[in-house]
Short mmCIF file of N, CA, C and O in Angstrom, two decimals:
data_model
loop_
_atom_site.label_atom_id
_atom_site.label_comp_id
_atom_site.label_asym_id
_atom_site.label_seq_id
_atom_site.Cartn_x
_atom_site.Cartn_y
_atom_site.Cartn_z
N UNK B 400 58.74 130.72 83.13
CA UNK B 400 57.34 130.82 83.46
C UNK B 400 56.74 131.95 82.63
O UNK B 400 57.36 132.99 82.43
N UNK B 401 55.19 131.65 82.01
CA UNK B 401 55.05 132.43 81.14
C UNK B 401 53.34 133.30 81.79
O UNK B 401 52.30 132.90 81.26
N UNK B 402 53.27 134.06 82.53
CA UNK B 402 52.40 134.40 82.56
C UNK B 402 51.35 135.92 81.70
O UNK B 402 51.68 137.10 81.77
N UNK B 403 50.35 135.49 81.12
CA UNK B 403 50.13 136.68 80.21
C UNK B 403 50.86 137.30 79.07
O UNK B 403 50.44 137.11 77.93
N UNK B 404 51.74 137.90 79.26
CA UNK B 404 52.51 138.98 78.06
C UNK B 404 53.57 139.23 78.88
O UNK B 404 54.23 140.26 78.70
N UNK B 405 53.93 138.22 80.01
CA UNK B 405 55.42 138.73 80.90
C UNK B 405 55.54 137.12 81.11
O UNK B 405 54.65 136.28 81.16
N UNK B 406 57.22 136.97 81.24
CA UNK B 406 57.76 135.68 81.25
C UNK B 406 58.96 136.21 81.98
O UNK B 406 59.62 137.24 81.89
N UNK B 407 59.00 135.25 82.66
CA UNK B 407 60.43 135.26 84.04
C UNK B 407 61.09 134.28 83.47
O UNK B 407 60.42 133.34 83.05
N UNK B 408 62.24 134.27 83.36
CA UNK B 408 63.03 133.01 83.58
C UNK B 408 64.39 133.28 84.73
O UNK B 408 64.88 134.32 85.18
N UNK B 409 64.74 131.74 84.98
CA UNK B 409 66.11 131.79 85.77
C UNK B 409 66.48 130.54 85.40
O UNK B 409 65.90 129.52 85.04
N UNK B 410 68.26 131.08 85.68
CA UNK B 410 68.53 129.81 85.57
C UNK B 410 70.34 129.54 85.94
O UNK B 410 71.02 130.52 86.26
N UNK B 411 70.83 128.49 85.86
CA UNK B 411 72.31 128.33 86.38
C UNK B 411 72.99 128.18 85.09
O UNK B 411 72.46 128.09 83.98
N UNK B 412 74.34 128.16 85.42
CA UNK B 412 75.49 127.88 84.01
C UNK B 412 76.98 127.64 84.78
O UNK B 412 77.59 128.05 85.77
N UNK B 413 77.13 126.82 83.81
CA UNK B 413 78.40 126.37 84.25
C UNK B 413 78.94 125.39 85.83
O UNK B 413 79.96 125.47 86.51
N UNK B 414 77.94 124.67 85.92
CA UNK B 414 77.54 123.97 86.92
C UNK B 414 77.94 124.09 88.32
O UNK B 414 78.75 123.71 89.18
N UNK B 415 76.30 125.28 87.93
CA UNK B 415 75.78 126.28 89.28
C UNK B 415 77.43 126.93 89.43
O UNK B 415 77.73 126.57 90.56
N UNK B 416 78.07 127.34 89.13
CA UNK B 416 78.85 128.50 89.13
C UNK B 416 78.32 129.57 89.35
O UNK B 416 78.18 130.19 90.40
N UNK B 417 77.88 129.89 87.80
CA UNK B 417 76.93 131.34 88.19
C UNK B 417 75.36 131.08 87.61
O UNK B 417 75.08 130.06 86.99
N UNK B 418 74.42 132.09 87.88
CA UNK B 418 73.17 131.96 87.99
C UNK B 418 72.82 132.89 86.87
O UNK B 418 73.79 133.50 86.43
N UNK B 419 71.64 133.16 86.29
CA UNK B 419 70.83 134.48 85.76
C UNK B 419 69.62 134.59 85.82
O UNK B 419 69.19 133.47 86.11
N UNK B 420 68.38 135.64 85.66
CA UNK B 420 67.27 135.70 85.72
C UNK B 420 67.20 137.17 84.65
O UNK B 420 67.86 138.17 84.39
N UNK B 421 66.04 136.58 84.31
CA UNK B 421 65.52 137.76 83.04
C UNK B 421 63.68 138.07 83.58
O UNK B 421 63.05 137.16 84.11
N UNK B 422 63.03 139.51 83.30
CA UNK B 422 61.99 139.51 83.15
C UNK B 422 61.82 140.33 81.71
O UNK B 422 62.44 141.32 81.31
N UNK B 423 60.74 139.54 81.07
CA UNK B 423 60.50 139.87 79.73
C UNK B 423 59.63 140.25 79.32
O UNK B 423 58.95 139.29 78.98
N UNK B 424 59.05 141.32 79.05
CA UNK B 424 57.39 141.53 78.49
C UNK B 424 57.33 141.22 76.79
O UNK B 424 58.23 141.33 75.96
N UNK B 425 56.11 140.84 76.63
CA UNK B 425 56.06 140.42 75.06
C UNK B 425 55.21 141.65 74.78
O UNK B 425 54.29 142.10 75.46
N UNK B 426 55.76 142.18 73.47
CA UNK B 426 54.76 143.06 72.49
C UNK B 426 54.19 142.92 71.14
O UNK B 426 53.67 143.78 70.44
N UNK B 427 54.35 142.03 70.99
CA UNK B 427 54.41 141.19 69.40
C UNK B 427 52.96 140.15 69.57
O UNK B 427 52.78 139.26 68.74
N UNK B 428 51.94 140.37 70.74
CA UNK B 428 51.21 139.16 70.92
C UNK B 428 51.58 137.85 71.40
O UNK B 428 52.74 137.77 71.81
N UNK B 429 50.90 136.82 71.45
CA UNK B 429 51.27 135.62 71.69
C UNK B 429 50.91 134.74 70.43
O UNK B 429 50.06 133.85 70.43
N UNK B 430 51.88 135.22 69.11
CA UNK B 430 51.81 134.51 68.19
C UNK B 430 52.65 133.12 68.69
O UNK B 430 52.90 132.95 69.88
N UNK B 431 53.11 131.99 67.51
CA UNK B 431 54.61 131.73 67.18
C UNK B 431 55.72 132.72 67.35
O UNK B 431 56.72 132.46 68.02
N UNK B 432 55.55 133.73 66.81
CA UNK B 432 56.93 134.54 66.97
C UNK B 432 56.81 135.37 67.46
O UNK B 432 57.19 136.43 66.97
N UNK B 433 56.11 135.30 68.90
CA UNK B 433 56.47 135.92 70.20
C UNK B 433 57.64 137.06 70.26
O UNK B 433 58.70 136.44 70.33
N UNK B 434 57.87 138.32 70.28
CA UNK B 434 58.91 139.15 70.50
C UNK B 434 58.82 140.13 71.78
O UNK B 434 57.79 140.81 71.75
N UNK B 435 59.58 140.36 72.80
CA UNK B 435 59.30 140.65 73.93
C UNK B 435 60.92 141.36 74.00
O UNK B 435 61.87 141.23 73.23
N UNK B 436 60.79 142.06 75.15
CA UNK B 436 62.41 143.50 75.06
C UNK B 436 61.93 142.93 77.25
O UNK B 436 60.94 142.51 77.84
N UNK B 437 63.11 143.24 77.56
CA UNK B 437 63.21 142.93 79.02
C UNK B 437 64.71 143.41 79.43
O UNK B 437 65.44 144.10 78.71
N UNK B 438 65.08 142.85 80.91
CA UNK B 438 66.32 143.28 81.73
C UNK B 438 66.78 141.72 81.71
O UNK B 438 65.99 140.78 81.60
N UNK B 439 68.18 141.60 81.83
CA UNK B 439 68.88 140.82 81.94
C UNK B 439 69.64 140.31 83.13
O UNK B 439 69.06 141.34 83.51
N UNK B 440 70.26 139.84 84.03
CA UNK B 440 71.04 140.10 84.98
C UNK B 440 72.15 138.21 85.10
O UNK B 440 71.61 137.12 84.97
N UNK B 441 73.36 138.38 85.31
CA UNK B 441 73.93 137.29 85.77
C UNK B 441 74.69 137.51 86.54
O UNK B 441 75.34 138.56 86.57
N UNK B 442 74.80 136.33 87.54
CA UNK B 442 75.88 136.91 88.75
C UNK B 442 76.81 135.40 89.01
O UNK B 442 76.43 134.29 88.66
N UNK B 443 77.81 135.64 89.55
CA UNK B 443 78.70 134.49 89.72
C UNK B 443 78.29 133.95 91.17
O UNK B 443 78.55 134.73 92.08
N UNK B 444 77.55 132.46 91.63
CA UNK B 444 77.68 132.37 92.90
C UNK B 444 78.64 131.79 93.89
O UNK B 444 78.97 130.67 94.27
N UNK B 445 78.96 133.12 94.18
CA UNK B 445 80.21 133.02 94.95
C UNK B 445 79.44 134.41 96.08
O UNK B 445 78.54 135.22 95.86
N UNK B 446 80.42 134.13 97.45
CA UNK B 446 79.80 134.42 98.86
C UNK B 446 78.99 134.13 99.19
O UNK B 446 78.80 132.92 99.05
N UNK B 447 78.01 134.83 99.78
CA UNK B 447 76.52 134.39 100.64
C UNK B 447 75.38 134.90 99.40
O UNK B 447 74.58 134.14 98.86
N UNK B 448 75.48 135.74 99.24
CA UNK B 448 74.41 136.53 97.92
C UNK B 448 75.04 136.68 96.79
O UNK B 448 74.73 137.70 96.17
N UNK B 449 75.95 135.89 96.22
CA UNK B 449 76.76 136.12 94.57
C UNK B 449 77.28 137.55 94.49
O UNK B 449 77.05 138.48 95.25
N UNK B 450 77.98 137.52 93.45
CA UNK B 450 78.92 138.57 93.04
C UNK B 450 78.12 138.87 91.45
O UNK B 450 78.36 138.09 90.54
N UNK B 451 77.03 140.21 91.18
CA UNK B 451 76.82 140.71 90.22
C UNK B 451 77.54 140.99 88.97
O UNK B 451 77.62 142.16 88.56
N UNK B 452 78.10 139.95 88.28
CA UNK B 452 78.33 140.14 86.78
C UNK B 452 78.31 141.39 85.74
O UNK B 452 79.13 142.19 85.30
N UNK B 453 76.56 141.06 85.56
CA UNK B 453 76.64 141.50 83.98
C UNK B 453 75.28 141.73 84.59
O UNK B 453 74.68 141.14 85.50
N UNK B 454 74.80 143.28 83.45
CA UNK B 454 73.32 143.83 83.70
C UNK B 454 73.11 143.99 81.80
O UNK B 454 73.93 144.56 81.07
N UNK B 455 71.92 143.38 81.38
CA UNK B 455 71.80 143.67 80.56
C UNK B 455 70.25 144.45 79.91
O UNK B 455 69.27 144.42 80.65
N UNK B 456 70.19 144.88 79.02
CA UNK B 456 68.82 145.11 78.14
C UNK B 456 68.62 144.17 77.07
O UNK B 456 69.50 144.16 76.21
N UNK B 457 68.04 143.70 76.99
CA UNK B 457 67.77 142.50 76.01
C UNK B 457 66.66 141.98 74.76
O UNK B 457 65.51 141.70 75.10
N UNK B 458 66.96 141.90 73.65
CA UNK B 458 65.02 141.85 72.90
C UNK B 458 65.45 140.59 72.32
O UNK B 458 66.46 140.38 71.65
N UNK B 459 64.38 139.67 72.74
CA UNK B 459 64.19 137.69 72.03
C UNK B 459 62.71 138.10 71.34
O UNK B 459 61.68 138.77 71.23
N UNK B 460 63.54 137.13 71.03
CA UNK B 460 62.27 136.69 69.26
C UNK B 460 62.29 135.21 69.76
O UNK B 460 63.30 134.61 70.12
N UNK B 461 61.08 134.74 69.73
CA UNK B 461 60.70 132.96 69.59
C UNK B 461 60.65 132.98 68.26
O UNK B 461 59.84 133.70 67.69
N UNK B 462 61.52 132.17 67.57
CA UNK B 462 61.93 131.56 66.46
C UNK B 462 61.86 130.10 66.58
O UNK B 462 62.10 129.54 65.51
N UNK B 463 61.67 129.53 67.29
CA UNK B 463 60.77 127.88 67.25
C UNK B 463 60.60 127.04 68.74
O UNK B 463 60.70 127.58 69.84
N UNK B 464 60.40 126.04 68.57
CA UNK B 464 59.69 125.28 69.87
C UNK B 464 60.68 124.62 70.23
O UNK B 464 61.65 124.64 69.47
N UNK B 465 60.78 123.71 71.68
CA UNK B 465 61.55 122.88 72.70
C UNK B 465 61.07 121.64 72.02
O UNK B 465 59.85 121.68 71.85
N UNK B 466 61.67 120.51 71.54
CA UNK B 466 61.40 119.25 71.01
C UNK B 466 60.89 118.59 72.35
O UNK B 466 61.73 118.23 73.18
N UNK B 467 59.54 118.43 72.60
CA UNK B 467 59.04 117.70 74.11
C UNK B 467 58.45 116.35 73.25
O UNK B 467 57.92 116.32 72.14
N UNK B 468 58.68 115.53 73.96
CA UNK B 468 58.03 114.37 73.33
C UNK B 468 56.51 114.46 73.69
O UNK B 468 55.98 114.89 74.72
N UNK B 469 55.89 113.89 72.41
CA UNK B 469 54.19 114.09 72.66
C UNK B 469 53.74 113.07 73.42
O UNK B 469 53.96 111.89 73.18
N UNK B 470 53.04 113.55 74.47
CA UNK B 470 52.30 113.18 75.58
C UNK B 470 53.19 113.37 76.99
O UNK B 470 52.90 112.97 78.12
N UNK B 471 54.40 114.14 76.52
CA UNK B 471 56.00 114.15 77.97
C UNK B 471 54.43 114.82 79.40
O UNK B 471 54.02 115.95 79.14
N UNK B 472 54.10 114.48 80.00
CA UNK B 472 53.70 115.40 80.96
C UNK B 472 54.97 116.02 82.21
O UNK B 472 55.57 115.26 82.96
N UNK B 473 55.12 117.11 82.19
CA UNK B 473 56.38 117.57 82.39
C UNK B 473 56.02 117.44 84.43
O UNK B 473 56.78 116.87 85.22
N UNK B 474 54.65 118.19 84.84
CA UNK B 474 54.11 118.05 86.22
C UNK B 474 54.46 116.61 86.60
O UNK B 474 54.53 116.63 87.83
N UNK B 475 54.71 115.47 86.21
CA UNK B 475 54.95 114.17 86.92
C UNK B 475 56.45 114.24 87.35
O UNK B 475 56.84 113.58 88.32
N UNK B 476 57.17 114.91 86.73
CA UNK B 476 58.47 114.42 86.49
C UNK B 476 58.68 114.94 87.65
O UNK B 476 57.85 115.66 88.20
N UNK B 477 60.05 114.57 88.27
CA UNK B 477 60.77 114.46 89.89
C UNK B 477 61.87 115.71 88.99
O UNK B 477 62.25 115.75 87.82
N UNK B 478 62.16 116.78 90.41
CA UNK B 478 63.20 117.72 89.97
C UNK B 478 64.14 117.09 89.23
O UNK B 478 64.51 117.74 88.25
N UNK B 479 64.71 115.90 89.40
CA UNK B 479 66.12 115.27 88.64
C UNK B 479 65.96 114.70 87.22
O UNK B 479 66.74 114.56 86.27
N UNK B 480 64.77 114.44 87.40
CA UNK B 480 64.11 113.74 85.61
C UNK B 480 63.99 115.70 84.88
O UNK B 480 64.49 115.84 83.76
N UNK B 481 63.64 116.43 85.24
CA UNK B 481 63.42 117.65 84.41
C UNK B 481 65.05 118.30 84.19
O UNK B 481 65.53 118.69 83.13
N UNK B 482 65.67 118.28 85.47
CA UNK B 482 66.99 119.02 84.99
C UNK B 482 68.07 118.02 84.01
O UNK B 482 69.01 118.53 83.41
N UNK B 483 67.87 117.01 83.98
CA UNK B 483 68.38 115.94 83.09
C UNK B 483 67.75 115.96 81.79
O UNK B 483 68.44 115.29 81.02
N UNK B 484 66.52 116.55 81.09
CA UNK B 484 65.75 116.96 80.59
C UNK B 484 65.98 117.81 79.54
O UNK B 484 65.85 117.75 78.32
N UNK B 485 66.59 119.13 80.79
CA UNK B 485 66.70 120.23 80.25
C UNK B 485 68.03 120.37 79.67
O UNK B 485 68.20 121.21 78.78
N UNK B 486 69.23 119.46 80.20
CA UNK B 486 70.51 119.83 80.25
C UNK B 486 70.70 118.60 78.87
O UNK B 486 71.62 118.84 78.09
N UNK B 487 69.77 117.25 78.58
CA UNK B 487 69.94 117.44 77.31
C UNK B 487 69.62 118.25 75.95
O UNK B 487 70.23 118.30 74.88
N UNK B 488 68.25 118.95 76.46
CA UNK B 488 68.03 119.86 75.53
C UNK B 488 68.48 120.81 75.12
O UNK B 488 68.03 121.32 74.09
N UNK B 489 69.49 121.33 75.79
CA UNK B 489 70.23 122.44 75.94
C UNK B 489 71.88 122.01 75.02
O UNK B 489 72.68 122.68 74.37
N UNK B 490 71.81 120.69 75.37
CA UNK B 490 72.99 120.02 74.61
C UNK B 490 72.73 120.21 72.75
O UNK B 490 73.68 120.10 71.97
N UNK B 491 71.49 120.45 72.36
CA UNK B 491 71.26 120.08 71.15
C UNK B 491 71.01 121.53 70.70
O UNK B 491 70.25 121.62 69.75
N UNK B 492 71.49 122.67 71.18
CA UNK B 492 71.48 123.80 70.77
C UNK B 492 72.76 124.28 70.86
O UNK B 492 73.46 124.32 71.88
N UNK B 493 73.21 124.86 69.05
CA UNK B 493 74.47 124.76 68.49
C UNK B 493 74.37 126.17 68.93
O UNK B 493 73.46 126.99 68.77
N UNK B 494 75.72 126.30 69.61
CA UNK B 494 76.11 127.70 70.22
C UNK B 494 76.22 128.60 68.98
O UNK B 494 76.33 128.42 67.76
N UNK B 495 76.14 129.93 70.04
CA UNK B 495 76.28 131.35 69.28
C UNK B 495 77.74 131.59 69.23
O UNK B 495 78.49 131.66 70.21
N UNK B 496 78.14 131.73 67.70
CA UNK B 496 78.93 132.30 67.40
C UNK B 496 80.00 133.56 67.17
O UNK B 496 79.49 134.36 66.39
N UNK B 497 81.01 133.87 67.50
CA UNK B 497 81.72 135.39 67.11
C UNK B 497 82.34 135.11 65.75
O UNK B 497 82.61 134.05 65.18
N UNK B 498 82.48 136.51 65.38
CA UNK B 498 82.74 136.80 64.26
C UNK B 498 83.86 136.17 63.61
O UNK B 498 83.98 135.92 62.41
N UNK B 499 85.00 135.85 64.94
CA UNK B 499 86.50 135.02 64.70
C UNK B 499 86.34 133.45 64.81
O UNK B 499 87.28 132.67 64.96
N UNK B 500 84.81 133.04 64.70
CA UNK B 500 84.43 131.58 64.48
C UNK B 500 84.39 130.49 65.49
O UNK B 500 84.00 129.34 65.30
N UNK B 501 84.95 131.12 66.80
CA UNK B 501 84.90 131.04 68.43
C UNK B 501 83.48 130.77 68.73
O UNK B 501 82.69 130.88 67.79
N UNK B 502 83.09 130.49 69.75
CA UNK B 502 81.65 130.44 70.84
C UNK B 502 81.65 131.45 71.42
O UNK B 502 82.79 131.75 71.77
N UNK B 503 80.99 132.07 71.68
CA UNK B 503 80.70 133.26 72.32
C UNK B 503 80.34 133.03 73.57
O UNK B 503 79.38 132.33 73.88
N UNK B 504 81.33 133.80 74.62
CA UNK B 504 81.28 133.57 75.78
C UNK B 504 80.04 134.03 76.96
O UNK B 504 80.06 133.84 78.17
N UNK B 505 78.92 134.72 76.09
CA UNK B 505 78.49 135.28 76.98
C UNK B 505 77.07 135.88 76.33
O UNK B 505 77.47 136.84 75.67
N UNK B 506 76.02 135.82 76.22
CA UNK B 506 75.29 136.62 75.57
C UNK B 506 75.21 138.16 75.07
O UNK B 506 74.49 138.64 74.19
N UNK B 507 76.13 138.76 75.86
CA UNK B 507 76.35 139.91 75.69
C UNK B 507 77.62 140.30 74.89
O UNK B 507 78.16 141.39 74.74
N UNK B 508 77.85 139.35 74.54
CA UNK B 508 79.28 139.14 73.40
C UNK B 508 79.10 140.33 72.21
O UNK B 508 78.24 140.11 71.36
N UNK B 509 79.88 141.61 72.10
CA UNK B 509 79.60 142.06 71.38
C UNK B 509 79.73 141.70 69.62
O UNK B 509 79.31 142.29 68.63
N UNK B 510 80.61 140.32 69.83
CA UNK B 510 81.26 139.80 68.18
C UNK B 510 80.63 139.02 67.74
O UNK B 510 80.78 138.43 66.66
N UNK B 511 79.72 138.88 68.64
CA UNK B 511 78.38 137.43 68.01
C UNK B 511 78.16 137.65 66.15
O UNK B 511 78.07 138.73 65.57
N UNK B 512 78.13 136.71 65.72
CA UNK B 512 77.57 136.75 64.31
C UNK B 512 76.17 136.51 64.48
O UNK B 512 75.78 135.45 64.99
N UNK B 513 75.28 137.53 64.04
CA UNK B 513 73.76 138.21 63.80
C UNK B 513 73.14 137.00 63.76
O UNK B 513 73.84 136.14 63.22
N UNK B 514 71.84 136.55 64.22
CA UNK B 514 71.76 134.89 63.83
C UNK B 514 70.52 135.28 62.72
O UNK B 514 69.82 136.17 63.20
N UNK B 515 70.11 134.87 61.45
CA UNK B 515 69.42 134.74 60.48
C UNK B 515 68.24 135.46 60.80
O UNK B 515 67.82 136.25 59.95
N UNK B 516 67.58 135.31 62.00
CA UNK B 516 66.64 136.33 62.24
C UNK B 516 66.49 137.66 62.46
O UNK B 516 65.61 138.37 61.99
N UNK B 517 68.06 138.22 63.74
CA UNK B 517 68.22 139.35 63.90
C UNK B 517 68.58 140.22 62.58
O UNK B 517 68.42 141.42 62.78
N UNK B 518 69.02 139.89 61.29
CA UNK B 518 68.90 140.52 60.38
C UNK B 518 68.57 141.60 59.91
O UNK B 518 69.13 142.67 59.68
N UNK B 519 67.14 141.02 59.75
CA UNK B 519 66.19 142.29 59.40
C UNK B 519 66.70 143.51 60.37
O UNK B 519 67.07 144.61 59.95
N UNK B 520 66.64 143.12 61.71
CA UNK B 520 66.75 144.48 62.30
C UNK B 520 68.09 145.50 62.45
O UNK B 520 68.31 146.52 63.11
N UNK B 521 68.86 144.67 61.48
CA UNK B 521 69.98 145.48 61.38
C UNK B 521 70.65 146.32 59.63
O UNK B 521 71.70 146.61 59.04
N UNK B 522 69.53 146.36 59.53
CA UNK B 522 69.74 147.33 57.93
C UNK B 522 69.86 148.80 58.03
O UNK B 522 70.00 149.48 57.02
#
C-alpha cells in the first residue's frame, strides 16, 4: 500500500511459514525510480504471535513495473484470483543471487551479488 511518500507492505513466504512487513518512506519523489530507506522485520509463524526472525534496515530503489495486464482491474478480483496473481508474478522474478552462484536465502544475505543498480552506490 502506497500512501503519499510512505508505503507498507506485508507479506508471507514459504507457504505462510513465515510472514514479513516493511514500512518505507520515499525520498527520491514519486518519480519511476522511486528510492525510499525503511525497517524491515520477518518472523516465523509459529506459536500464537510468531517467533521474531530477522530485524532489518533496508534502502529499495523501484527499478521497474509489475507486468498487470491492461485494463486487469485488480478491486474486482476475489482474494484467491489476486493471491494466484501474485504468486505467479512472483514466479517470474529470477532470484537474488550469492557470490558462490547459490540463491540467496534471505534478503539480508550478506553474499548477495550487487544487482546492476546497487552499483553505483558501492564505489
Amino acid at each position: 500500500m502506497q500512501e503519499g511518500d510512505r508505503i507498507l507492505m506485508h507479506g508471507n513466504w514459504a507457504g505462510f511459514a513465515g510472514s514479513d512487513g516493511m514500512v518505507i518512506d520515499l525520498f527520491a519523489g514519486t518519480s519511476p525510480r522511486d528510492e525510499g530507506a525503511g525497517q524491515w522485520i520477518e518472523w516465523l509463524n509459529a506459536a500464537v504471535y510468531g517467533t521474531p526472525d530477522f530485524y532489518f534496515n533496508t534502502r529499495l530503489r523501484r527499478v521497474g513495473q509489475c507486468r498487470i495486464a491492461r485494463g486487469l482491474d485488480l478491486s474486482r478480483m476475489s482474494q484467491a484470483e489476486l493471491e494466484k496473481l501474485t504468486i505467479d508474478m512472483s514466479r517470474e522474478v529470477k532470484p537474488r543471487l550469492r557470490k558462490d552462484g547459490k540463491p540467496a536465502q534471505s534478503p539480508g544475505d550478506p553474499e548477495q551479488v550487487p544487482l546492476k543498480e546497487e552499483k553505483e552506490y558501492r564505489q
